[in-house]
mmCIF file of C-alpha atoms in Angstrom:
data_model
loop_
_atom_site.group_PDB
_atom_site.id
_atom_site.type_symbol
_atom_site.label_atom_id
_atom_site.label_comp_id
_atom_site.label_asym_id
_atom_site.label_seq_id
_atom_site.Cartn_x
_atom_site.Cartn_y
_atom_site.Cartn_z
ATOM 1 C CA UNK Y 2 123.377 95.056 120.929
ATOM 2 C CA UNK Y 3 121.962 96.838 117.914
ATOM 3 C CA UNK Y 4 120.203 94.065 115.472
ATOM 4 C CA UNK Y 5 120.799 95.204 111.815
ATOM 5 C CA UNK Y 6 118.615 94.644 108.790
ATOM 6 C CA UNK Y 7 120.703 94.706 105.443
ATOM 7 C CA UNK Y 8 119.858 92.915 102.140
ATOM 8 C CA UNK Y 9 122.235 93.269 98.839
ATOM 9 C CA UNK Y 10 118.621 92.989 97.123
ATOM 10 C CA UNK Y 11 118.247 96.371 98.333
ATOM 11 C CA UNK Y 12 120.211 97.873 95.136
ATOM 12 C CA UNK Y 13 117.595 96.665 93.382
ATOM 13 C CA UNK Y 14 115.456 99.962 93.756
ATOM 14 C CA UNK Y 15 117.116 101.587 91.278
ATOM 15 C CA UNK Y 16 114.836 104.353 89.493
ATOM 16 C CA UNK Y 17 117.706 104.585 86.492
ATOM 17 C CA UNK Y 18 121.284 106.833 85.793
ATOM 18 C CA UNK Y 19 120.908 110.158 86.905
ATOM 19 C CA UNK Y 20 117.957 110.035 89.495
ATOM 20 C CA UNK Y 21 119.206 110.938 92.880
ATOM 21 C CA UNK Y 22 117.379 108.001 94.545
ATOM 22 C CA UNK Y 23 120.927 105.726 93.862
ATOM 23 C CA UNK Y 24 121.248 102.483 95.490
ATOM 24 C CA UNK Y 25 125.127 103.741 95.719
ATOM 25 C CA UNK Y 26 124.257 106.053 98.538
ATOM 26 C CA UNK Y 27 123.405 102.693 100.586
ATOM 27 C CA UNK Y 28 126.471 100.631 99.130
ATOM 28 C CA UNK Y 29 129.104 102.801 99.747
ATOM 29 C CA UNK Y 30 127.761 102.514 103.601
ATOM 30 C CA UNK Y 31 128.261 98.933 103.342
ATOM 31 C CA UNK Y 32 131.138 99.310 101.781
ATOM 32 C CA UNK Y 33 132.799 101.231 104.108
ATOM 33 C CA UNK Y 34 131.522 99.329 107.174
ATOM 34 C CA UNK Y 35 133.177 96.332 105.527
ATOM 35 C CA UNK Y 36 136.579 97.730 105.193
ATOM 36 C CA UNK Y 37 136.224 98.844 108.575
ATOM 37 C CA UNK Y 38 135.955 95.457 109.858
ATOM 38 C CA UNK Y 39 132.541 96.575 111.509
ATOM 39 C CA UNK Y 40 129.917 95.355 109.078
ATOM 40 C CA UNK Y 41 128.358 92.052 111.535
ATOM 41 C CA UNK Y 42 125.746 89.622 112.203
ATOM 42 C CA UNK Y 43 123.730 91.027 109.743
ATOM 43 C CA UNK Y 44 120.031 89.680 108.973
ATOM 44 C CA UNK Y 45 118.515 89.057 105.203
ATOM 45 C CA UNK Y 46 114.526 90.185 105.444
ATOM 46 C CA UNK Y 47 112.205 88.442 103.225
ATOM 47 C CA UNK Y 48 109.940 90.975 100.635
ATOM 48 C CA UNK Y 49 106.779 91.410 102.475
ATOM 49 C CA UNK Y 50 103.708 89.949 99.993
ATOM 50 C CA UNK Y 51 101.696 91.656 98.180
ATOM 51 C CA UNK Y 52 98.719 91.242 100.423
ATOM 52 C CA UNK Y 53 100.451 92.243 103.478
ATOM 53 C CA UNK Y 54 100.660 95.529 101.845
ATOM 54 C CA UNK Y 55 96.491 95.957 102.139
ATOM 55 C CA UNK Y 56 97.195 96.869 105.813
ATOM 56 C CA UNK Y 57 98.103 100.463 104.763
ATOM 57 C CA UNK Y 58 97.751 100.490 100.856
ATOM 58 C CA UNK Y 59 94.624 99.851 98.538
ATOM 59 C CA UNK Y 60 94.584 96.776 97.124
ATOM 60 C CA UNK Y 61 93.304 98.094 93.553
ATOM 61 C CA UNK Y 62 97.148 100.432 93.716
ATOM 62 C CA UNK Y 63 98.744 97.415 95.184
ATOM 63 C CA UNK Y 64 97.846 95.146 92.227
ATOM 64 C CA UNK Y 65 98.838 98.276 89.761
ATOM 65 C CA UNK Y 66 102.231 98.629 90.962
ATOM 66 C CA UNK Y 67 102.978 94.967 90.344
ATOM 67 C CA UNK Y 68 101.265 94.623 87.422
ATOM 68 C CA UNK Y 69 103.635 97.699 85.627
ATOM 69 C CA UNK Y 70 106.373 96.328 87.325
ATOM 70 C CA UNK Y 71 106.125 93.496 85.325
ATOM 71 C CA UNK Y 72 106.395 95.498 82.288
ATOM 72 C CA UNK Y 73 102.368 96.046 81.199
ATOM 73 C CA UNK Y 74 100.972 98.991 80.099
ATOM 74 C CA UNK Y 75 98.633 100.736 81.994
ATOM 75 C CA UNK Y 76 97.136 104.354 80.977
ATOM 76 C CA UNK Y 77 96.571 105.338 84.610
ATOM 77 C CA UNK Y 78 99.888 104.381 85.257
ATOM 78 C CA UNK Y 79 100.523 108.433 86.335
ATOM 79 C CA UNK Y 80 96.751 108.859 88.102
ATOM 80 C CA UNK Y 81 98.845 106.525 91.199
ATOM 81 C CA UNK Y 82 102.250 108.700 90.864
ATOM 82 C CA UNK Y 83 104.017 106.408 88.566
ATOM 83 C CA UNK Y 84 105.932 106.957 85.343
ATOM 84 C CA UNK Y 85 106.720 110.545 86.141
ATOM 85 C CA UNK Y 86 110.373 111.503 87.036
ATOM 86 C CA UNK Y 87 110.118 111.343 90.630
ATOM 87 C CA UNK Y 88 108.813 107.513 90.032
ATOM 88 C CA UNK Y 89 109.749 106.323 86.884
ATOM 89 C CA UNK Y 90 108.922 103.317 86.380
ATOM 90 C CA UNK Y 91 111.274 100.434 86.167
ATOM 91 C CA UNK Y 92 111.706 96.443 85.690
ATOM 92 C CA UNK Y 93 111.313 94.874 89.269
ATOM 93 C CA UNK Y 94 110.591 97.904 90.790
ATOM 94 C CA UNK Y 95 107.409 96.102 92.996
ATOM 95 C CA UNK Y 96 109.989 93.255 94.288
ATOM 96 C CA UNK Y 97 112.223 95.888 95.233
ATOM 97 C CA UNK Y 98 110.363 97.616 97.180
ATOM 98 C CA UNK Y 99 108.712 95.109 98.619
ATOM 99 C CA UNK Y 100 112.332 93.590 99.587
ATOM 100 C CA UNK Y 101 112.652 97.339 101.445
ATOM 101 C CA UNK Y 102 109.124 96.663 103.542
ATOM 102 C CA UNK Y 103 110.548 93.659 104.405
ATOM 103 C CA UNK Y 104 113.471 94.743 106.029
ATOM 104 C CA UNK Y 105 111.384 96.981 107.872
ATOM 105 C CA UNK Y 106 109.051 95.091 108.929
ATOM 106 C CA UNK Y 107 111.653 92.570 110.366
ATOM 107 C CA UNK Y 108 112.560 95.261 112.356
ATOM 108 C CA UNK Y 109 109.035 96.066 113.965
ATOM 109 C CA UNK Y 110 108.867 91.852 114.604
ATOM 110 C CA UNK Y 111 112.376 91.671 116.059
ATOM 111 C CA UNK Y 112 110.856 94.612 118.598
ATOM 112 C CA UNK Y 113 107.353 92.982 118.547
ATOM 113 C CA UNK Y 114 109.006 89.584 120.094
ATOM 114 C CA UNK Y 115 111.522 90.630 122.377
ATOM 115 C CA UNK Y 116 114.760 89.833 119.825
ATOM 116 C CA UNK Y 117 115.706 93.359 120.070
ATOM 117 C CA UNK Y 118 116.061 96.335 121.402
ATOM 118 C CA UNK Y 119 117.440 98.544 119.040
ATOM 119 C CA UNK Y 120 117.435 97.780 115.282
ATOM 120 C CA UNK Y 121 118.831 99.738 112.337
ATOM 121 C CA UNK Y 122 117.547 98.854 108.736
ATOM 122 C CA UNK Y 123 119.723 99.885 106.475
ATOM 123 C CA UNK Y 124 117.233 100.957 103.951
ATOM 124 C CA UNK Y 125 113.695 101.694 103.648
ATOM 125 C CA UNK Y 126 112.456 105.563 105.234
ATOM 126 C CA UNK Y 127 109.908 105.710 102.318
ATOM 127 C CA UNK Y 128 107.389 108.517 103.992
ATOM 128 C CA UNK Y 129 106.222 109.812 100.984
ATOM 129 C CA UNK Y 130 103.995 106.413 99.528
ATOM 130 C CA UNK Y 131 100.224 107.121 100.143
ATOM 131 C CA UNK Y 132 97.909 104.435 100.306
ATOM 132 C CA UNK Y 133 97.106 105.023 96.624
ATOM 133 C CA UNK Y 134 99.872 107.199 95.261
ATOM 134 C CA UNK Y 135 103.527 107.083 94.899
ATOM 135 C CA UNK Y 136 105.482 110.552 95.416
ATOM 136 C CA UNK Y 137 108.819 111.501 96.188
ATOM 137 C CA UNK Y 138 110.660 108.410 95.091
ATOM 138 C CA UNK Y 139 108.605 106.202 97.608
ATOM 139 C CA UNK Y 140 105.963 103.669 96.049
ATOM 140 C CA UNK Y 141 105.845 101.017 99.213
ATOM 141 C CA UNK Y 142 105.251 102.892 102.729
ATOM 142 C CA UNK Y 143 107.260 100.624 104.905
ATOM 143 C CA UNK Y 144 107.635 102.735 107.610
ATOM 144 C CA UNK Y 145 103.543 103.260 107.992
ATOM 145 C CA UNK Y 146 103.480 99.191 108.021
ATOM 146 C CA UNK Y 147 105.880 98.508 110.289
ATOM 147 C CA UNK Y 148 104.064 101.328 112.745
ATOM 148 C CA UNK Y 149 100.873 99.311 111.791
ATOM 149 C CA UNK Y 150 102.067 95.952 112.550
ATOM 150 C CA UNK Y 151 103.184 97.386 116.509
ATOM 151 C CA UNK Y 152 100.023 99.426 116.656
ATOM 152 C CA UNK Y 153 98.292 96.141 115.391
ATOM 153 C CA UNK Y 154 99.926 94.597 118.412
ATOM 154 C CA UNK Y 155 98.751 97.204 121.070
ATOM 155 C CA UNK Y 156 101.864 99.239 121.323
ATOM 156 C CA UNK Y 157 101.897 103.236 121.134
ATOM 157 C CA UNK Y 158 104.257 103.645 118.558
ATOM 158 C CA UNK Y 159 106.406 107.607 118.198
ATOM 159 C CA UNK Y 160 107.717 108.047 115.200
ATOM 160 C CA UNK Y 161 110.162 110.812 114.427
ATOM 161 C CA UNK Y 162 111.305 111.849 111.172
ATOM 162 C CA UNK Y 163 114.489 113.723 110.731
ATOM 163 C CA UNK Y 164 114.214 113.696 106.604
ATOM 164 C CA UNK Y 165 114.596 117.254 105.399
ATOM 165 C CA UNK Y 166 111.157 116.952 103.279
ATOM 166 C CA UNK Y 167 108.165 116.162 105.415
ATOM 167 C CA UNK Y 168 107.017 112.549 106.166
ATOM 168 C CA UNK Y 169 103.288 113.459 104.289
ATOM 169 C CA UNK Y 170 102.330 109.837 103.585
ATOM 170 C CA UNK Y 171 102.686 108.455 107.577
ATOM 171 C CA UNK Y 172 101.138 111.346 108.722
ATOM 172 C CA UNK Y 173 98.406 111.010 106.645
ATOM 173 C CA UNK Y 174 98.121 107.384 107.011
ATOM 174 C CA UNK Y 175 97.919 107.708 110.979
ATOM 175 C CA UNK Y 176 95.882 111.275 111.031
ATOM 176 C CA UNK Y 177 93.421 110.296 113.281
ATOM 177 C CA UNK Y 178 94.881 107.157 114.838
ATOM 178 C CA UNK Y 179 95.564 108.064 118.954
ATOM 179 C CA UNK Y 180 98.036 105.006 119.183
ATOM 180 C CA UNK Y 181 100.365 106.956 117.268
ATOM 181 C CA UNK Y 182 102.344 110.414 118.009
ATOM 182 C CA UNK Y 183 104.300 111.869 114.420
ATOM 183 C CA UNK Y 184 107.320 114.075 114.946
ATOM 184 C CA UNK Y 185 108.828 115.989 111.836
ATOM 185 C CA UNK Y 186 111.419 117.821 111.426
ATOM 186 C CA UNK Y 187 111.882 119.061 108.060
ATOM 187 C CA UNK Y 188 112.809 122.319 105.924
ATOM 188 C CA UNK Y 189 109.520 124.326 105.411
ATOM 189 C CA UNK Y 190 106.670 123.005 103.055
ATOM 190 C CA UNK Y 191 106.552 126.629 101.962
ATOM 191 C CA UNK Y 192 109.794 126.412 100.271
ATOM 192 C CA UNK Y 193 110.399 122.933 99.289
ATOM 193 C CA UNK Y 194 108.664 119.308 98.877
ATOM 194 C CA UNK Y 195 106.325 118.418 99.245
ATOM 195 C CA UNK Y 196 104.796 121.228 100.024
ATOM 196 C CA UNK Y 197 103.267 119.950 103.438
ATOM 197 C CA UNK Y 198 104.047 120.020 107.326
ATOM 198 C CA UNK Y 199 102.454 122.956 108.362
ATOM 199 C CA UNK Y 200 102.260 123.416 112.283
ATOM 200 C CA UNK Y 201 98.340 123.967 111.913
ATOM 201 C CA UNK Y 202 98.028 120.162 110.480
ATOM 202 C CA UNK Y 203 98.066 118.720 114.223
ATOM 203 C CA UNK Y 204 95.929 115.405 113.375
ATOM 204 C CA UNK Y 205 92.175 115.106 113.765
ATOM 205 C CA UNK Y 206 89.417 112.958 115.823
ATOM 206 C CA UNK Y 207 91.175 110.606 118.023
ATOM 207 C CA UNK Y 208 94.474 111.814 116.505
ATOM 208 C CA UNK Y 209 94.425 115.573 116.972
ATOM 209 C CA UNK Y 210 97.337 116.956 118.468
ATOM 210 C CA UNK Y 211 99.132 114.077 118.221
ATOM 211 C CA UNK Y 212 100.632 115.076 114.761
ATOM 212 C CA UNK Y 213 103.956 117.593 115.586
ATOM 213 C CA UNK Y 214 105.253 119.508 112.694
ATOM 214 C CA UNK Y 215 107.920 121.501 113.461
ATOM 215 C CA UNK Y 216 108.957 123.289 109.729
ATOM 216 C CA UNK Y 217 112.590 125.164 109.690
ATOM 217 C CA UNK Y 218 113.416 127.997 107.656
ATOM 218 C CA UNK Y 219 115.570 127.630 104.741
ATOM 219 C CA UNK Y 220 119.555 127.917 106.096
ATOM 220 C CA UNK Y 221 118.750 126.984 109.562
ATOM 221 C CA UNK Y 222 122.298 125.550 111.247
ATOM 222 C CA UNK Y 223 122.567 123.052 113.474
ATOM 223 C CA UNK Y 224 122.956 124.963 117.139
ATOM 224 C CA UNK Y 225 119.170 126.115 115.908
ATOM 225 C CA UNK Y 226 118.054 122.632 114.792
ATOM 226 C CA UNK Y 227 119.363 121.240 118.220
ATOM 227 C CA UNK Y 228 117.905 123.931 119.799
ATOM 228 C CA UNK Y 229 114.453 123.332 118.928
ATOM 229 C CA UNK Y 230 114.696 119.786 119.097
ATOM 230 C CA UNK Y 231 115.950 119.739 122.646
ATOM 231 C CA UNK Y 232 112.627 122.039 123.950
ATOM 232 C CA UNK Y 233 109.781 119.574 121.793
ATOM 233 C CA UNK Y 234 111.089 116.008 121.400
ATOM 234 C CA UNK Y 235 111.783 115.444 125.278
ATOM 235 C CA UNK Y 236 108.457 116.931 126.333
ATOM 236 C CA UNK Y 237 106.500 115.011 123.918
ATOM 237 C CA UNK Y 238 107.909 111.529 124.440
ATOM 238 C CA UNK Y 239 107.450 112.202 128.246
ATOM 239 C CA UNK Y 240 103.672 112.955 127.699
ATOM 240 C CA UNK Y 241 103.388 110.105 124.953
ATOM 241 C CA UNK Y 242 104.943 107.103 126.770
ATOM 242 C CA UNK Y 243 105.669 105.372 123.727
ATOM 243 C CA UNK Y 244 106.218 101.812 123.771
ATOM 244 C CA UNK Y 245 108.518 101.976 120.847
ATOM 245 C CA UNK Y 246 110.253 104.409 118.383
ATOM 246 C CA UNK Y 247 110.228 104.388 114.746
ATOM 247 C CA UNK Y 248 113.290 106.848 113.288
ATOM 248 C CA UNK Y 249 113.357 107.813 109.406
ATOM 249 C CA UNK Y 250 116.904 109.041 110.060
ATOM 250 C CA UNK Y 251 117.142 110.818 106.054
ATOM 251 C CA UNK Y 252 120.740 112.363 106.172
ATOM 252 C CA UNK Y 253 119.622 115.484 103.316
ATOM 253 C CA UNK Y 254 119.722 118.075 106.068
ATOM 254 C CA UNK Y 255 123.016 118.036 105.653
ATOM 255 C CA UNK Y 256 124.477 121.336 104.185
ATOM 256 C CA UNK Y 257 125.742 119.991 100.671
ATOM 257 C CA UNK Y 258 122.991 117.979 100.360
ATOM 258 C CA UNK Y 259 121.514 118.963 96.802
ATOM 259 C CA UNK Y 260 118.028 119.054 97.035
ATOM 260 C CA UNK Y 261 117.259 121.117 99.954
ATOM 261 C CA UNK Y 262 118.687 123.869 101.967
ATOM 262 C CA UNK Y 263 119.056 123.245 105.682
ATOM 263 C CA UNK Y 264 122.756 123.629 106.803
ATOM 264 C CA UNK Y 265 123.813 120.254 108.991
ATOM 265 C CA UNK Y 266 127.674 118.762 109.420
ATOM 266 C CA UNK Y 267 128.012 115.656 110.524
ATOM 267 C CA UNK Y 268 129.058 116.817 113.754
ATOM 268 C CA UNK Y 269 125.523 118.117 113.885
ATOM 269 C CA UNK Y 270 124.037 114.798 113.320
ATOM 270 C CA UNK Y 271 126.524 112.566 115.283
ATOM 271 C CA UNK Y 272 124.576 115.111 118.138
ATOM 272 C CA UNK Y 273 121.561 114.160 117.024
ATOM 273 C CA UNK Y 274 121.657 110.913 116.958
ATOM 274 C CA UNK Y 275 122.995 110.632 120.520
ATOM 275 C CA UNK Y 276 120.342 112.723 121.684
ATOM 276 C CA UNK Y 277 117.491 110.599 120.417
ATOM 277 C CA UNK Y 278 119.070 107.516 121.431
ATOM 278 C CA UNK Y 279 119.297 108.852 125.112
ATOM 279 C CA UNK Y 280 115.633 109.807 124.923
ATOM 280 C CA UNK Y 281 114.850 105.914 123.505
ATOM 281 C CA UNK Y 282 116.959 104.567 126.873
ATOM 282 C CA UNK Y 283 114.823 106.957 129.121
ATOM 283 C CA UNK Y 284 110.823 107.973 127.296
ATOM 284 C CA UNK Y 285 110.577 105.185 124.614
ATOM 285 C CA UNK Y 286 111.342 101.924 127.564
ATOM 286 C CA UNK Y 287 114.785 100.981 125.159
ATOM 287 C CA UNK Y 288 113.211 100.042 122.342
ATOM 288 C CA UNK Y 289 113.683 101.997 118.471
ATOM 289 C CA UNK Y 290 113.561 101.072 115.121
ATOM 290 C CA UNK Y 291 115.659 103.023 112.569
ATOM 291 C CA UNK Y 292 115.974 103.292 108.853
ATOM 292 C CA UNK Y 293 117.971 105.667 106.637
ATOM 293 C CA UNK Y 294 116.037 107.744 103.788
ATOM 294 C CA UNK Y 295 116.937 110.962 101.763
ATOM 295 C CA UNK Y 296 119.962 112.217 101.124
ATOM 296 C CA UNK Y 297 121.439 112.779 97.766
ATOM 297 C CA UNK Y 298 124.893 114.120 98.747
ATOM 298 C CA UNK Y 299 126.973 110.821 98.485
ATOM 299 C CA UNK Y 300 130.039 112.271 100.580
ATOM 300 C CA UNK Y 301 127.744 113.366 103.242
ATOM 301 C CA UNK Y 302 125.335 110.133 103.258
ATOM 302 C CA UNK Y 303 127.614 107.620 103.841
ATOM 303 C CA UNK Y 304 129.407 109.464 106.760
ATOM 304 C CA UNK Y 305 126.441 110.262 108.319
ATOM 305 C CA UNK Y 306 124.873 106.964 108.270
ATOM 306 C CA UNK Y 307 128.184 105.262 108.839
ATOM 307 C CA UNK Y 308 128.065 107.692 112.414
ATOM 308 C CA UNK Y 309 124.638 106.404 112.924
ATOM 309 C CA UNK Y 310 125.793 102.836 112.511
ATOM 310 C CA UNK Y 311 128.531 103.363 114.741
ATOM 311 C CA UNK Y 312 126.630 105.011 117.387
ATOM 312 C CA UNK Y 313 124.043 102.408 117.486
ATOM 313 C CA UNK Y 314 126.448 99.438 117.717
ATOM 314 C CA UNK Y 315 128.546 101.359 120.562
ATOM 315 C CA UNK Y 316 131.503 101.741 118.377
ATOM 316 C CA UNK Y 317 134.087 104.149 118.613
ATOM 317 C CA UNK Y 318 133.102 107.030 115.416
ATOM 318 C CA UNK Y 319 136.321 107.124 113.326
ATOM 319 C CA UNK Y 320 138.007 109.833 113.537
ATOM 320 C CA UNK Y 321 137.843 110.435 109.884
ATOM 321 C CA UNK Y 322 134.325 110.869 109.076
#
């Protein structure tokens, strides 16, 4: 049974009215779940600490983003990605995020000691934090720190990100580490944000050719998505041997989605989905770790993660969505 991550604390990274990041797109998934009668046994993280954070962040940004969180002034503030309107900055905003790593992070433990199998956090997927700059509405990097905390442990970790944009702050946080293999999927860097995932960036010492971009062209449907996907992800989790999977399953590659221009239905990703959870049973020994991500078409969001939900729990998808 699928162990999932949820806390109402969540809503709390909210970047303000208007920005697409909207805690909505997560509570209308919970909402729905609920009304469904399907929303169970769900487990409240802790925020991860500060100083946990050092594992994969600079302490001097660390102690910046909490310190403007808090409401002080500080005229680097934009030097570290913050107080622009990607990342504006906002009251509690450290907490939040923090509250996000945490539910990620539960999610690598939960693998770590045997309490799961498969775990879906319903949050987190922030790829874009750096370890001293936050982009793309990501500040925290919980993803790279629950990949560090399994690494940490002597596990091989994959991680695959299905986000339209590419996943530039794990990739470069793991460049050169050999324990762990990056997969990205994503709408070209040459046509959209942020501007990276190139096939030529492949990783480097230890790490080289363990980095897999694989960038689509703008309109690409989902018979070529699949397509592609079906002749690279099975061949490199054979060759990997992962002990785990890590899944930033962003739902913007979906056609109405508003910031990008891949062409996905649901249908598309209910296909997905499957697919990478037949590849966990049989390359990654059971074991994944999803979150959700982008996605800034509401309609679209919460079907598709509702699907995911469903699919993970071994429910029956409604024939609705």
């Amino acid at each position: 049974m699928c162990k999932i991550i949820y806390h109402p604390f969540y809503s709390n990274y909210n970047p303000g009215q208007g920005h697409p990041f909207d805690p909505v797109r997560v509570e209308m998934v919970v909402d729905l779940l609920r009304e469904l009668g399907l929303l169970k046994n769900i487990i409240q993280p802790e925020p991860v600490q500060p100083e946990e954070l050092y594992a994969i962040h600079s302490k001097e940004y660390v102690k910046k983003v909490e310190s403007l969180s808090l409401g002080n002034n500080d005229p680097d503030a934009e030097i570290i990605g913050l107080g622009t309107l990607d990342n504006p900055i906002f009251p509690g905003m450290a907490e939040a995020a923090r509250y996000q790593a945490g539910g990620t992070l539960l999610g690598a433990k939960l693998l770590l000691e045997d309490k799961a199998k498969l775990v879906l956090q319903m949050g987190g997927g922030f790829h874009h934090a750096h370890p001293s700059l936050a982009s793309g509405f990501c500040i925290y990097n919980d993803l790279a720190l629950a990949i560090k905390q399994m690494t940490d442990a002597g596990w091989h970790v994959a991680y695959l990100d299905l986000d339209v944009h590419h996943c530039d702050g794990v990739q470069e946080i793991f460049y050169s580490d050999d324990k762990v293999m990056t997969i990205s999927f994503h709408e070209s860097g040459e046509y959209l944000f942020p501007g990276t995932g190139y096939i030529h960036e492949r990783g480097q010492g230890m790490g080289r050719s363990l980095k897999l971009n694989i960038p689509l062209e703008p309109f690409t449907e989902g018979d070529s998505y699949l397509e592609v996907m079906n002749k690279i992800l099975e061949p490199a989790l054979s060759w990997f041997k992962p002990s785990a999977l890590v899944v930033q399953a962003g739902a913007d590659a979906h056609f109405s989605d508003p910031l990008a221009d891949l062409l996905l239905t649901t249908q598309d990703f209910e296909k997905i989905f499957r697919k990478v959870v037949e590849l966990v049973k049989s390359k990654c020994k059971g074991r994944a770790l999803f979150t959700f991500g982008g996605g800034y078409s509401i309609p679209a969001v919460f079907r598709i993660w509702t699907i995911l939900y469903n699919i993970l729990s071994n429910y029956e998808i409604p024939g609705n969505l």
